[in-house]
PDB file of C-alpha atoms in Angstrom:
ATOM      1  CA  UNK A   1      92.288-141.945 -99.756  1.00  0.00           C
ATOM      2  CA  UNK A   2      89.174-143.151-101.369  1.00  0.00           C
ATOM      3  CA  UNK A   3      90.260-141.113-104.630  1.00  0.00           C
ATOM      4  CA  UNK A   4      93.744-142.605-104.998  1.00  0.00           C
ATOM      5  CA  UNK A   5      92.214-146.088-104.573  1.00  0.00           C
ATOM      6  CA  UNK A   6      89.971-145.421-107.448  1.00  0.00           C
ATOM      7  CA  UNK A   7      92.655-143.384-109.726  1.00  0.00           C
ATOM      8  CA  UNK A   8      94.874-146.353-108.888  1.00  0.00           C
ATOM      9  CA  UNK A   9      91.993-149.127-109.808  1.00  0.00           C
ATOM     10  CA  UNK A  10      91.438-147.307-112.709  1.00  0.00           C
ATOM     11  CA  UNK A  11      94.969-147.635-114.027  1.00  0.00           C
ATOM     12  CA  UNK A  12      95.141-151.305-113.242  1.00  0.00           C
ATOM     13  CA  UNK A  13      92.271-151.840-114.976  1.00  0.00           C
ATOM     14  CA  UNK A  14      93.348-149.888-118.130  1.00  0.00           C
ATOM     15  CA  UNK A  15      97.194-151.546-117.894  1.00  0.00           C
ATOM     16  CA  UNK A  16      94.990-154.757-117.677  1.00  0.00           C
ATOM     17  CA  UNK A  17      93.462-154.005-121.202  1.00  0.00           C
ATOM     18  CA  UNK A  18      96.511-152.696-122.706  1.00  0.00           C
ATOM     19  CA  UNK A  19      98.127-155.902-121.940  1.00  0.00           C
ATOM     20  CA  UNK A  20      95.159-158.180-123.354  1.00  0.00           C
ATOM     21  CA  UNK A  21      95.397-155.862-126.605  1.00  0.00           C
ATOM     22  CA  UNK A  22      98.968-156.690-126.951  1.00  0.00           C
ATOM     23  CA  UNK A  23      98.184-159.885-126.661  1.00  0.00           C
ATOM     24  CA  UNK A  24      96.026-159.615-129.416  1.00  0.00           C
ATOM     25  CA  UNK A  25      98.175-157.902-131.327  1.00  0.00           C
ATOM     26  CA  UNK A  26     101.342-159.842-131.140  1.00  0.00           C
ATOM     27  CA  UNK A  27      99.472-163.317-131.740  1.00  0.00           C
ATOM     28  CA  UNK A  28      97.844-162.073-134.930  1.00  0.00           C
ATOM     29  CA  UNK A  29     101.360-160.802-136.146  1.00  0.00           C
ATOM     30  CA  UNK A  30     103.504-163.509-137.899  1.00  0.00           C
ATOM     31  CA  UNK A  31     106.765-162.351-137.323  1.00  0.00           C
ATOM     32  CA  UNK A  32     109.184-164.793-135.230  1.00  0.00           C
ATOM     33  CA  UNK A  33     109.677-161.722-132.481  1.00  0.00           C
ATOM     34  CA  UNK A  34     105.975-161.354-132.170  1.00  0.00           C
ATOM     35  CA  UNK A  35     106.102-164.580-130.750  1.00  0.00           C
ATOM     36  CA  UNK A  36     108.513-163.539-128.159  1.00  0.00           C
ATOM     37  CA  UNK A  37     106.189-160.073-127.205  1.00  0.00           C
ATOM     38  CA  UNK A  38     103.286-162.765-126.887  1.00  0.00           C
ATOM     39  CA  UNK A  39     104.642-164.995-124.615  1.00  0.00           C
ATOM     40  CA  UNK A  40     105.675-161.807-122.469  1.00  0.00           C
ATOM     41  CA  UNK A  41     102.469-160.565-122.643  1.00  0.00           C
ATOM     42  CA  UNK A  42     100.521-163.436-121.565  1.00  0.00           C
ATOM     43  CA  UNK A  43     102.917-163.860-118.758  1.00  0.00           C
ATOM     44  CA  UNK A  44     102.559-159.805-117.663  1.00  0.00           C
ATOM     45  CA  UNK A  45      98.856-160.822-118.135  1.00  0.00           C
ATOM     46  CA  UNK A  46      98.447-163.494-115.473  1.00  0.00           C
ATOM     47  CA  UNK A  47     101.184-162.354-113.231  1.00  0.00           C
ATOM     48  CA  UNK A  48     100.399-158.586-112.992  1.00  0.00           C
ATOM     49  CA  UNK A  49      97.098-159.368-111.333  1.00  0.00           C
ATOM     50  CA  UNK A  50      98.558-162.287-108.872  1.00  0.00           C
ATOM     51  CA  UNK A  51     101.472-159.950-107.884  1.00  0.00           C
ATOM     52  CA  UNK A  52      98.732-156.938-107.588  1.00  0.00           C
ATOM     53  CA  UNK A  53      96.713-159.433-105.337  1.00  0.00           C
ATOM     54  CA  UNK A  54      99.328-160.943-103.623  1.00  0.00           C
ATOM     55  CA  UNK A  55     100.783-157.566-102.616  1.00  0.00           C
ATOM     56  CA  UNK A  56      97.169-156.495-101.523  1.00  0.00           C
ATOM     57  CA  UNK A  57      96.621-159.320 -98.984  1.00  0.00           C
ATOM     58  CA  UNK A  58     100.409-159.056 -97.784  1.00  0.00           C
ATOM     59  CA  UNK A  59      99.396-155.289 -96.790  1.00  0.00           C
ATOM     60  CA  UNK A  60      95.848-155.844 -95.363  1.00  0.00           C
ATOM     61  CA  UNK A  61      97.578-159.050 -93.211  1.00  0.00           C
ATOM     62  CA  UNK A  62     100.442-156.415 -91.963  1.00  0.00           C
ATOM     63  CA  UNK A  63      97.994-154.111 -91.045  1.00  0.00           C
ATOM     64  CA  UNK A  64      95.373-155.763 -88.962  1.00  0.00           C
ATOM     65  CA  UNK A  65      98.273-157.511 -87.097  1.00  0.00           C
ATOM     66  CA  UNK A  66      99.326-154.031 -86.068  1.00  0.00           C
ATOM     67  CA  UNK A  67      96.301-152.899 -85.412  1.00  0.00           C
ATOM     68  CA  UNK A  68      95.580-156.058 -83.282  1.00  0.00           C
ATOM     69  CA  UNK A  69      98.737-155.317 -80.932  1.00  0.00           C
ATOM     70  CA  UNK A  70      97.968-151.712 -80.695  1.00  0.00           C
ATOM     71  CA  UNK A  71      93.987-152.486 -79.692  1.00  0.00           C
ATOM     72  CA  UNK A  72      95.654-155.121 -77.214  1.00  0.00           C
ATOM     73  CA  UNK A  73      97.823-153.220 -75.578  1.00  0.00           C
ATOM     74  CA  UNK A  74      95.326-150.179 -75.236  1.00  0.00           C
ATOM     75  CA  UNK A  75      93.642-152.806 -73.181  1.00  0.00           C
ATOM     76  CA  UNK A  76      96.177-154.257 -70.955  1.00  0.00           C
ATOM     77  CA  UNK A  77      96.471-150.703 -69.238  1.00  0.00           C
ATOM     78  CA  UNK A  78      93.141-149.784 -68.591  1.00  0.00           C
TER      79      UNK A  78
END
């Protein structure tokens, strides 16, 4: 498990870059559709990460309620 978390961080991380080099990219282009890929990019580029981390904290919340009934009910029969 500790593998896929880190094969998995490591491809956020590069999607991360690839999206601030398009960004880049598309605002030093002067075309009037660059404009368009910029604006899409700096939206990918803050809402990647806030979905990412909003995703992340939905799961770990899930999961320690669950594991919060299970411990209590382990308890309530012994």
């Amino acid at each position: 498990m500790k593998r896929v978390k880190r094969i998995l961080a490591l491809l956020g991380a590069l999607l991360l870059f690839a999206l601030y080099a398009a960004t880049l990219i598309f605002a030093l282009i002067g075309s009037a559709r660059s404009m368009d890929f910029l604006k899409a990019a700096i939206a990918c580029t803050i809402l990647v990460p806030v979905l990412l981390y909003a995703y992340m904290l939905f799961y770990r919340l899930s999961h320690s309620s669950q594991m919060e009934d299970t411990d209590s009910s382990g308890s309530e029969n012994d």
